[in-house]
mmCIF file with all atom_site columns, C-alpha atoms in Angstrom:
data_model
loop_
_atom_site.group_PDB
_atom_site.id
_atom_site.type_symbol
_atom_site.label_atom_id
_atom_site.label_alt_id
_atom_site.label_comp_id
_atom_site.label_asym_id
_atom_site.label_entity_id
_atom_site.label_seq_id
_atom_site.pdbx_PDB_ins_code
_atom_site.Cartn_x
_atom_site.Cartn_y
_atom_site.Cartn_z
_atom_site.occupancy
_atom_site.B_iso_or_equiv
_atom_site.pdbx_formal_charge
_atom_site.auth_seq_id
_atom_site.auth_comp_id
_atom_site.auth_asym_id
_atom_site.auth_atom_id
_atom_site.pdbx_PDB_model_num
ATOM 1   C CA . MET A 1 1   ? -3.295  41.727  11.666  1.00 0.00 ? 433 MET A CA 1
ATOM 2   C CA . THR A 1 2   ? -5.710  44.772  10.530  1.00 0.00 ? 434 THR A CA 1
ATOM 3   C CA . ARG A 1 3   ? -9.413  44.329  9.110   1.00 0.00 ? 435 ARG A CA 1
ATOM 4   C CA . GLU A 1 4   ? -8.180  44.445  5.820   1.00 0.00 ? 436 GLU A CA 1
ATOM 5   C CA . GLU A 1 5   ? -5.605  41.027  5.990   1.00 0.00 ? 437 GLU A CA 1
ATOM 6   C CA . LYS A 1 6   ? -8.374  39.011  7.899   1.00 0.00 ? 438 LYS A CA 1
ATOM 7   C CA . SER A 1 7   ? -10.182 39.940  5.177   1.00 0.00 ? 439 SER A CA 1
ATOM 8   C CA . GLN A 1 8   ? -8.485  38.205  2.985   1.00 0.00 ? 440 GLN A CA 1
ATOM 9   C CA . VAL A 1 9   ? -7.698  35.301  5.428   1.00 0.00 ? 441 VAL A CA 1
ATOM 10  C CA . ILE A 1 10  ? -12.362 34.326  6.327   1.00 0.00 ? 442 ILE A CA 1
ATOM 11  C CA . GLU A 1 11  ? -12.557 35.255  1.905   1.00 0.00 ? 443 GLU A CA 1
ATOM 12  C CA . ASP A 1 12  ? -9.754  32.528  1.461   1.00 0.00 ? 444 ASP A CA 1
ATOM 13  C CA . LEU A 1 13  ? -11.093 30.270  3.324   1.00 0.00 ? 445 LEU A CA 1
ATOM 14  C CA . THR A 1 14  ? -14.847 30.579  2.482   1.00 0.00 ? 446 THR A CA 1
ATOM 15  C CA . ALA A 1 15  ? -13.288 29.752  -1.299  1.00 0.00 ? 447 ALA A CA 1
ATOM 16  C CA . GLN A 1 16  ? -11.623 26.360  -0.095  1.00 0.00 ? 448 GLN A CA 1
ATOM 17  C CA . LEU A 1 17  ? -14.308 25.432  1.622   1.00 0.00 ? 449 LEU A CA 1
ATOM 18  C CA . ALA A 1 18  ? -16.354 26.317  -0.794  1.00 0.00 ? 450 ALA A CA 1
ATOM 19  C CA . GLU A 1 19  ? -13.948 24.084  -3.954  1.00 0.00 ? 451 GLU A CA 1
ATOM 20  C CA . SER A 1 20  ? -13.272 20.862  -0.383  1.00 0.00 ? 452 SER A CA 1
ATOM 21  C CA . ALA A 1 21  ? -16.013 18.306  -0.339  1.00 0.00 ? 453 ALA A CA 1
ATOM 22  C CA . HIS A 1 22  ? -13.834 16.764  2.640   1.00 0.00 ? 454 HIS A CA 1
ATOM 23  C CA . ILE A 1 23  ? -13.247 18.767  4.958   1.00 0.00 ? 455 ILE A CA 1
ATOM 24  C CA . TYR A 1 24  ? -11.214 17.778  8.511   1.00 0.00 ? 456 TYR A CA 1
ATOM 25  C CA . LEU A 1 25  ? -10.780 19.597  11.704  1.00 0.00 ? 457 LEU A CA 1
ATOM 26  C CA . ALA A 1 26  ? -8.423  18.558  14.341  1.00 0.00 ? 458 ALA A CA 1
ATOM 27  C CA . ASP A 1 27  ? -6.045  19.064  16.831  1.00 0.00 ? 459 ASP A CA 1
ATOM 28  C CA . ILE A 1 28  ? -2.355  18.575  16.768  1.00 0.00 ? 460 ILE A CA 1
ATOM 29  C CA . SER A 1 29  ? -0.953  21.162  18.784  1.00 0.00 ? 461 SER A CA 1
ATOM 30  C CA . GLY A 1 30  ? 1.974   19.671  20.846  1.00 0.00 ? 462 GLY A CA 1
ATOM 31  C CA . LEU A 1 31  ? 2.999   17.689  18.491  1.00 0.00 ? 463 LEU A CA 1
ATOM 32  C CA . ASN A 1 32  ? 7.015   19.090  18.629  1.00 0.00 ? 464 ASN A CA 1
ATOM 33  C CA . ALA A 1 33  ? 8.292   20.564  15.875  1.00 0.00 ? 465 ALA A CA 1
ATOM 34  C CA . GLU A 1 34  ? 9.896   16.900  14.642  1.00 0.00 ? 466 GLU A CA 1
ATOM 35  C CA . ASN A 1 35  ? 6.918   15.973  14.678  1.00 0.00 ? 467 ASN A CA 1
ATOM 36  C CA . THR A 1 36  ? 5.300   18.335  12.742  1.00 0.00 ? 468 THR A CA 1
ATOM 37  C CA . SER A 1 37  ? 7.507   18.020  9.937   1.00 0.00 ? 469 SER A CA 1
ATOM 38  C CA . LYS A 1 38  ? 6.755   14.722  10.130  1.00 0.00 ? 470 LYS A CA 1
ATOM 39  C CA . LEU A 1 39  ? 2.714   14.744  10.226  1.00 0.00 ? 471 LEU A CA 1
ATOM 40  C CA . ARG A 1 40  ? 3.183   17.042  7.024   1.00 0.00 ? 472 ARG A CA 1
ATOM 41  C CA . ARG A 1 41  ? 5.145   14.934  5.373   1.00 0.00 ? 473 ARG A CA 1
ATOM 42  C CA . ALA A 1 42  ? 2.110   12.479  5.372   1.00 0.00 ? 474 ALA A CA 1
ATOM 43  C CA . CYS A 1 43  ? -0.283  14.807  4.703   1.00 0.00 ? 475 CYS A CA 1
ATOM 44  C CA . PHE A 1 44  ? 1.498   15.978  1.072   1.00 0.00 ? 476 PHE A CA 1
ATOM 45  C CA . LYS A 1 45  ? 1.819   11.828  0.162   1.00 0.00 ? 477 LYS A CA 1
ATOM 46  C CA . ALA A 1 46  ? -2.082  11.204  0.572   1.00 0.00 ? 478 ALA A CA 1
ATOM 47  C CA . ASN A 1 47  ? -2.496  14.193  -1.194  1.00 0.00 ? 479 ASN A CA 1
ATOM 48  C CA . VAL A 1 48  ? -4.028  16.111  1.690   1.00 0.00 ? 480 VAL A CA 1
ATOM 49  C CA . LYS A 1 49  ? -3.493  20.078  2.664   1.00 0.00 ? 481 LYS A CA 1
ATOM 50  C CA . LEU A 1 50  ? -3.419  21.091  6.020   1.00 0.00 ? 482 LEU A CA 1
ATOM 51  C CA . ALA A 1 51  ? -3.446  24.009  7.669   1.00 0.00 ? 483 ALA A CA 1
ATOM 52  C CA . VAL A 1 52  ? -3.061  25.827  11.235  1.00 0.00 ? 484 VAL A CA 1
ATOM 53  C CA . VAL A 1 53  ? -6.606  28.135  11.159  1.00 0.00 ? 485 VAL A CA 1
ATOM 54  C CA . LYS A 1 54  ? -7.806  30.816  13.856  1.00 0.00 ? 486 LYS A CA 1
ATOM 55  C CA . ASN A 1 55  ? -11.117 30.026  14.593  1.00 0.00 ? 487 ASN A CA 1
ATOM 56  C CA . THR A 1 56  ? -13.179 33.344  15.169  1.00 0.00 ? 488 THR A CA 1
ATOM 57  C CA . LEU A 1 57  ? -10.791 33.287  10.911  1.00 0.00 ? 489 LEU A CA 1
ATOM 58  C CA . LEU A 1 58  ? -12.551 29.690  9.605   1.00 0.00 ? 490 LEU A CA 1
ATOM 59  C CA . ALA A 1 59  ? -15.572 30.169  12.555  1.00 0.00 ? 491 ALA A CA 1
ATOM 60  C CA . LYS A 1 60  ? -16.807 33.597  9.782   1.00 0.00 ? 492 LYS A CA 1
ATOM 61  C CA . ALA A 1 61  ? -15.473 31.521  6.584   1.00 0.00 ? 493 ALA A CA 1
ATOM 62  C CA . MET A 1 62  ? -17.773 28.996  7.403   1.00 0.00 ? 494 MET A CA 1
ATOM 63  C CA . GLU A 1 63  ? -20.966 30.998  8.604   1.00 0.00 ? 495 GLU A CA 1
ATOM 64  C CA . SER A 1 64  ? -20.465 32.449  4.477   1.00 0.00 ? 496 SER A CA 1
ATOM 65  C CA . SER A 1 65  ? -20.200 29.342  2.718   1.00 0.00 ? 497 SER A CA 1
ATOM 66  C CA . ASP A 1 66  ? -23.125 27.770  1.157   1.00 0.00 ? 498 ASP A CA 1
ATOM 67  C CA . LYS A 1 67  ? -22.471 24.317  2.628   1.00 0.00 ? 499 LYS A CA 1
ATOM 68  C CA . ASP A 1 68  ? -24.188 23.930  5.873   1.00 0.00 ? 500 ASP A CA 1
ATOM 69  C CA . PHE A 1 69  ? -21.272 22.452  8.562   1.00 0.00 ? 501 PHE A CA 1
ATOM 70  C CA . GLY A 1 70  ? -23.914 21.583  11.624  1.00 0.00 ? 502 GLY A CA 1
ATOM 71  C CA . GLU A 1 71  ? -22.625 21.548  14.840  1.00 0.00 ? 503 GLU A CA 1
ATOM 72  C CA . LEU A 1 72  ? -19.739 21.593  12.968  1.00 0.00 ? 504 LEU A CA 1
ATOM 73  C CA . PRO A 1 73  ? -18.246 25.315  14.411  1.00 0.00 ? 505 PRO A CA 1
ATOM 74  C CA . THR A 1 74  ? -18.878 24.339  18.164  1.00 0.00 ? 506 THR A CA 1
ATOM 75  C CA . THR A 1 75  ? -15.532 22.215  18.090  1.00 0.00 ? 507 THR A CA 1
ATOM 76  C CA . LEU A 1 76  ? -13.710 25.157  16.733  1.00 0.00 ? 508 LEU A CA 1
ATOM 77  C CA . LYS A 1 77  ? -12.063 25.623  20.826  1.00 0.00 ? 509 LYS A CA 1
ATOM 78  C CA . GLY A 1 78  ? -8.420  25.588  21.482  1.00 0.00 ? 510 GLY A CA 1
ATOM 79  C CA . ASN A 1 79  ? -5.756  25.069  19.001  1.00 0.00 ? 511 ASN A CA 1
ATOM 80  C CA . THR A 1 80  ? -6.972  24.113  15.447  1.00 0.00 ? 512 THR A CA 1
ATOM 81  C CA . SER A 1 81  ? -6.392  23.122  11.647  1.00 0.00 ? 513 SER A CA 1
ATOM 82  C CA . ILE A 1 82  ? -8.091  22.208  9.307   1.00 0.00 ? 514 ILE A CA 1
ATOM 83  C CA . MET A 1 83  ? -7.363  18.935  6.933   1.00 0.00 ? 515 MET A CA 1
ATOM 84  C CA . LEU A 1 84  ? -8.884  19.261  3.244   1.00 0.00 ? 516 LEU A CA 1
ATOM 85  C CA . SER A 1 85  ? -8.835  16.503  0.825   1.00 0.00 ? 517 SER A CA 1
ATOM 86  C CA . GLU A 1 86  ? -10.854 15.144  -1.935  1.00 0.00 ? 518 GLU A CA 1
ATOM 87  C CA . THR A 1 87  ? -10.396 11.211  -0.840  1.00 0.00 ? 519 THR A CA 1
ATOM 88  C CA . GLY A 1 88  ? -13.013 11.217  1.839   1.00 0.00 ? 520 GLY A CA 1
ATOM 89  C CA . ASN A 1 89  ? -11.239 8.992   4.164   1.00 0.00 ? 521 ASN A CA 1
ATOM 90  C CA . ALA A 1 90  ? -7.370  9.981   3.483   1.00 0.00 ? 522 ALA A CA 1
ATOM 91  C CA . PRO A 1 91  ? -7.013  13.048  5.748   1.00 0.00 ? 523 PRO A CA 1
ATOM 92  C CA . ALA A 1 92  ? -8.073  9.588   8.196   1.00 0.00 ? 524 ALA A CA 1
ATOM 93  C CA . LYS A 1 93  ? -5.899  7.294   7.378   1.00 0.00 ? 525 LYS A CA 1
ATOM 94  C CA . VAL A 1 94  ? -3.448  9.795   8.342   1.00 0.00 ? 526 VAL A CA 1
ATOM 95  C CA . ILE A 1 95  ? -4.029  10.501  11.282  1.00 0.00 ? 527 ILE A CA 1
ATOM 96  C CA . LYS A 1 96  ? -5.018  7.084   12.270  1.00 0.00 ? 528 LYS A CA 1
ATOM 97  C CA . GLU A 1 97  ? -1.093  5.759   10.849  1.00 0.00 ? 529 GLU A CA 1
ATOM 98  C CA . PHE A 1 98  ? 0.556   9.264   12.327  1.00 0.00 ? 530 PHE A CA 1
ATOM 99  C CA . ARG A 1 99  ? -1.352  8.153   15.554  1.00 0.00 ? 531 ARG A CA 1
ATOM 100 C CA . LYS A 1 100 ? 0.265   4.743   16.224  1.00 0.00 ? 532 LYS A CA 1
ATOM 101 C CA . LYS A 1 101 ? 2.966   6.677   17.438  1.00 0.00 ? 533 LYS A CA 1
ATOM 102 C CA . SER A 1 102 ? 1.834   8.967   18.920  1.00 0.00 ? 534 SER A CA 1
ATOM 103 C CA . ASP A 1 103 ? -1.320  11.077  20.561  1.00 0.00 ? 535 ASP A CA 1
ATOM 104 C CA . LYS A 1 104 ? -1.912  13.361  18.481  1.00 0.00 ? 536 LYS A CA 1
ATOM 105 C CA . PRO A 1 105 ? -3.534  14.610  16.012  1.00 0.00 ? 537 PRO A CA 1
ATOM 106 C CA . LEU A 1 106 ? -6.782  14.378  17.327  1.00 0.00 ? 538 LEU A CA 1
ATOM 107 C CA . LEU A 1 107 ? -9.545  14.503  14.814  1.00 0.00 ? 539 LEU A CA 1
ATOM 108 C CA . LYS A 1 108 ? -12.211 17.356  16.783  1.00 0.00 ? 540 LYS A CA 1
ATOM 109 C CA . GLY A 1 109 ? -14.658 17.049  13.545  1.00 0.00 ? 541 GLY A CA 1
ATOM 110 C CA . ALA A 1 110 ? -15.044 16.405  9.864   1.00 0.00 ? 542 ALA A CA 1
ATOM 111 C CA . PHE A 1 111 ? -17.625 17.386  6.899   1.00 0.00 ? 543 PHE A CA 1
ATOM 112 C CA . ILE A 1 112 ? -17.849 14.868  4.425   1.00 0.00 ? 544 ILE A CA 1
ATOM 113 C CA . GLU A 1 113 ? -19.816 15.250  1.904   1.00 0.00 ? 545 GLU A CA 1
ATOM 114 C CA . GLU A 1 114 ? -22.083 17.529  3.476   1.00 0.00 ? 546 GLU A CA 1
ATOM 115 C CA . ALA A 1 115 ? -22.629 14.407  6.681   1.00 0.00 ? 547 ALA A CA 1
ATOM 116 C CA . ILE A 1 116 ? -21.439 15.571  9.324   1.00 0.00 ? 548 ILE A CA 1
ATOM 117 C CA . TYR A 1 117 ? -18.607 13.621  11.891  1.00 0.00 ? 549 TYR A CA 1
ATOM 118 C CA . ILE A 1 118 ? -18.257 15.437  15.824  1.00 0.00 ? 550 ILE A CA 1
ATOM 119 C CA . GLY A 1 119 ? -15.248 13.872  17.965  1.00 0.00 ? 551 GLY A CA 1
ATOM 120 C CA . ASP A 1 120 ? -12.231 11.921  17.722  1.00 0.00 ? 552 ASP A CA 1
ATOM 121 C CA . ASN A 1 121 ? -14.596 8.461   18.669  1.00 0.00 ? 553 ASN A CA 1
ATOM 122 C CA . GLN A 1 122 ? -15.337 8.859   14.407  1.00 0.00 ? 554 GLN A CA 1
ATOM 123 C CA . LEU A 1 123 ? -12.315 8.525   13.431  1.00 0.00 ? 555 LEU A CA 1
ATOM 124 C CA . ASP A 1 124 ? -12.305 4.128   12.723  1.00 0.00 ? 556 ASP A CA 1
ATOM 125 C CA . ALA A 1 125 ? -16.040 5.548   11.038  1.00 0.00 ? 557 ALA A CA 1
ATOM 126 C CA . LEU A 1 126 ? -14.420 7.793   8.784   1.00 0.00 ? 558 LEU A CA 1
ATOM 127 C CA . VAL A 1 127 ? -11.395 5.289   7.764   1.00 0.00 ? 559 VAL A CA 1
ATOM 128 C CA . ASP A 1 128 ? -14.002 2.939   6.506   1.00 0.00 ? 560 ASP A CA 1
ATOM 129 C CA . ILE A 1 129 ? -15.492 5.756   4.879   1.00 0.00 ? 561 ILE A CA 1
ATOM 130 C CA . LYS A 1 130 ? -14.974 4.124   0.705   1.00 0.00 ? 562 LYS A CA 1
ATOM 131 C CA . SER A 1 131 ? -13.240 6.649   -1.857  1.00 0.00 ? 563 SER A CA 1
ATOM 132 C CA . ARG A 1 132 ? -14.997 6.700   -5.762  1.00 0.00 ? 564 ARG A CA 1
ATOM 133 C CA . GLU A 1 133 ? -12.380 5.085   -6.941  1.00 0.00 ? 565 GLU A CA 1
ATOM 134 C CA . GLU A 1 134 ? -13.121 1.710   -3.692  1.00 0.00 ? 566 GLU A CA 1
ATOM 135 C CA . LEU A 1 135 ? -16.548 2.039   -5.106  1.00 0.00 ? 567 LEU A CA 1
ATOM 136 C CA . ILE A 1 136 ? -16.347 1.523   -9.067  1.00 0.00 ? 568 ILE A CA 1
ATOM 137 C CA . GLY A 1 137 ? -13.669 -1.333  -8.092  1.00 0.00 ? 569 GLY A CA 1
ATOM 138 C CA . ASP A 1 138 ? -16.472 -2.694  -6.065  1.00 0.00 ? 570 ASP A CA 1
ATOM 139 C CA . ILE A 1 139 ? -18.773 -1.736  -8.503  1.00 0.00 ? 571 ILE A CA 1
ATOM 140 C CA . VAL A 1 140 ? -16.884 -2.885  -11.559 1.00 0.00 ? 572 VAL A CA 1
ATOM 141 C CA . GLY A 1 141 ? -16.504 -6.488  -9.523  1.00 0.00 ? 573 GLY A CA 1
ATOM 142 C CA . LEU A 1 142 ? -19.878 -6.573  -8.790  1.00 0.00 ? 574 LEU A CA 1
ATOM 143 C CA . LEU A 1 143 ? -20.708 -6.210  -12.223 1.00 0.00 ? 575 LEU A CA 1
ATOM 144 C CA . GLN A 1 144 ? -18.267 -8.516  -13.959 1.00 0.00 ? 576 GLN A CA 1
ATOM 145 C CA . SER A 1 145 ? -19.504 -11.442 -11.055 1.00 0.00 ? 577 SER A CA 1
ATOM 146 C CA . PRO A 1 146 ? -22.203 -12.748 -13.293 1.00 0.00 ? 578 PRO A CA 1
ATOM 147 C CA . ALA A 1 147 ? -20.730 -11.829 -16.641 1.00 0.00 ? 579 ALA A CA 1
ATOM 148 C CA . LYS A 1 148 ? -18.035 -14.429 -15.392 1.00 0.00 ? 580 LYS A CA 1
ATOM 149 C CA . ASN A 1 149 ? -20.727 -17.313 -14.488 1.00 0.00 ? 581 ASN A CA 1
ATOM 150 C CA . VAL A 1 150 ? -23.231 -16.840 -17.358 1.00 0.00 ? 582 VAL A CA 1
ATOM 151 C CA . ILE A 1 151 ? -19.296 -17.233 -19.712 1.00 0.00 ? 583 ILE A CA 1
ATOM 152 C CA . SER A 1 152 ? -18.450 -19.941 -16.973 1.00 0.00 ? 584 SER A CA 1
ATOM 153 C CA . ALA A 1 153 ? -22.015 -22.380 -17.269 1.00 0.00 ? 585 ALA A CA 1
ATOM 154 C CA . LEU A 1 154 ? -21.838 -21.548 -21.431 1.00 0.00 ? 586 LEU A CA 1
ATOM 155 C CA . LYS A 1 155 ? -18.627 -23.510 -21.762 1.00 0.00 ? 587 LYS A CA 1
ATOM 156 C CA . SER A 1 156 ? -20.197 -26.356 -19.428 1.00 0.00 ? 588 SER A CA 1
ATOM 157 C CA . GLY A 1 157 ? -23.292 -26.633 -21.377 1.00 0.00 ? 589 GLY A CA 1
ATOM 158 C CA . GLY A 1 158 ? -21.530 -27.443 -24.862 1.00 0.00 ? 590 GLY A CA 1
ATOM 159 C CA . SER A 1 159 ? -22.011 -24.103 -25.877 1.00 0.00 ? 591 SER A CA 1
ATOM 160 C CA . THR A 1 160 ? -25.650 -24.240 -25.994 1.00 0.00 ? 592 THR A CA 1
ATOM 161 C CA . ILE A 1 161 ? -28.104 -21.665 -24.783 1.00 0.00 ? 593 ILE A CA 1
ATOM 162 C CA . ALA A 1 162 ? -30.821 -24.971 -23.431 1.00 0.00 ? 594 ALA A CA 1
ATOM 163 C CA . GLY A 1 163 ? -27.086 -25.744 -21.884 1.00 0.00 ? 595 GLY A CA 1
ATOM 164 C CA . LEU A 1 164 ? -26.368 -22.721 -20.785 1.00 0.00 ? 596 LEU A CA 1
ATOM 165 C CA . VAL A 1 165 ? -30.037 -22.886 -18.353 1.00 0.00 ? 597 VAL A CA 1
ATOM 166 C CA . LYS A 1 166 ? -29.108 -26.569 -18.024 1.00 0.00 ? 598 LYS A CA 1
ATOM 167 C CA . THR A 1 167 ? -26.147 -25.621 -15.954 1.00 0.00 ? 599 THR A CA 1
ATOM 168 C CA . LEU A 1 168 ? -27.678 -21.913 -14.517 1.00 0.00 ? 600 LEU A CA 1
ATOM 169 C CA . GLN A 1 169 ? -30.302 -24.110 -13.227 1.00 0.00 ? 601 GLN A CA 1
ATOM 170 C CA . GLU A 1 170 ? -27.579 -26.673 -11.240 1.00 0.00 ? 602 GLU A CA 1
ATOM 171 C CA . ARG A 1 171 ? -25.937 -23.749 -10.102 1.00 0.00 ? 603 ARG A CA 1
ATOM 172 C CA . GLU A 1 172 ? -28.686 -22.920 -8.169  1.00 0.00 ? 604 GLU A CA 1
ATOM 173 C CA . GLY A 1 173 ? -30.477 -26.042 -7.356  1.00 0.00 ? 605 GLY A CA 1
#
């Protein structure tokens, strides 16, 4: 690979790192062609971009990035694949599901919305991260609950303010 080609790869990786708020580093070495193909399909279905990268080039891209990757560059040993996603937990879910049938991929580390996770033991914590859509759903559910209580109390209180207040007081007591 020429110096110009390396510079172009670093530039491309730096752009990808800048565009993504969710970056996973994994080790997929040892997967045969069939399993690698299955992993790529699983990533595609989950809208996760998977690419094998050269550690030295990724390290240089991380250096030139505006993001603070903390200890994440220390995980760049051996084979490294990068997983990029718009949803914070999508790569973790792909890895966890895939590992039901295989011992790989291993999670090396992740950068999620400026938080750094190092090591395969962080996989469950990453799976449990809620996506923006899941958080919005939780908030809507919490907001609907008090409204439903007020409507229910209004109906059972004879549709008057005094009845509503009395019904709500009885429910608290």
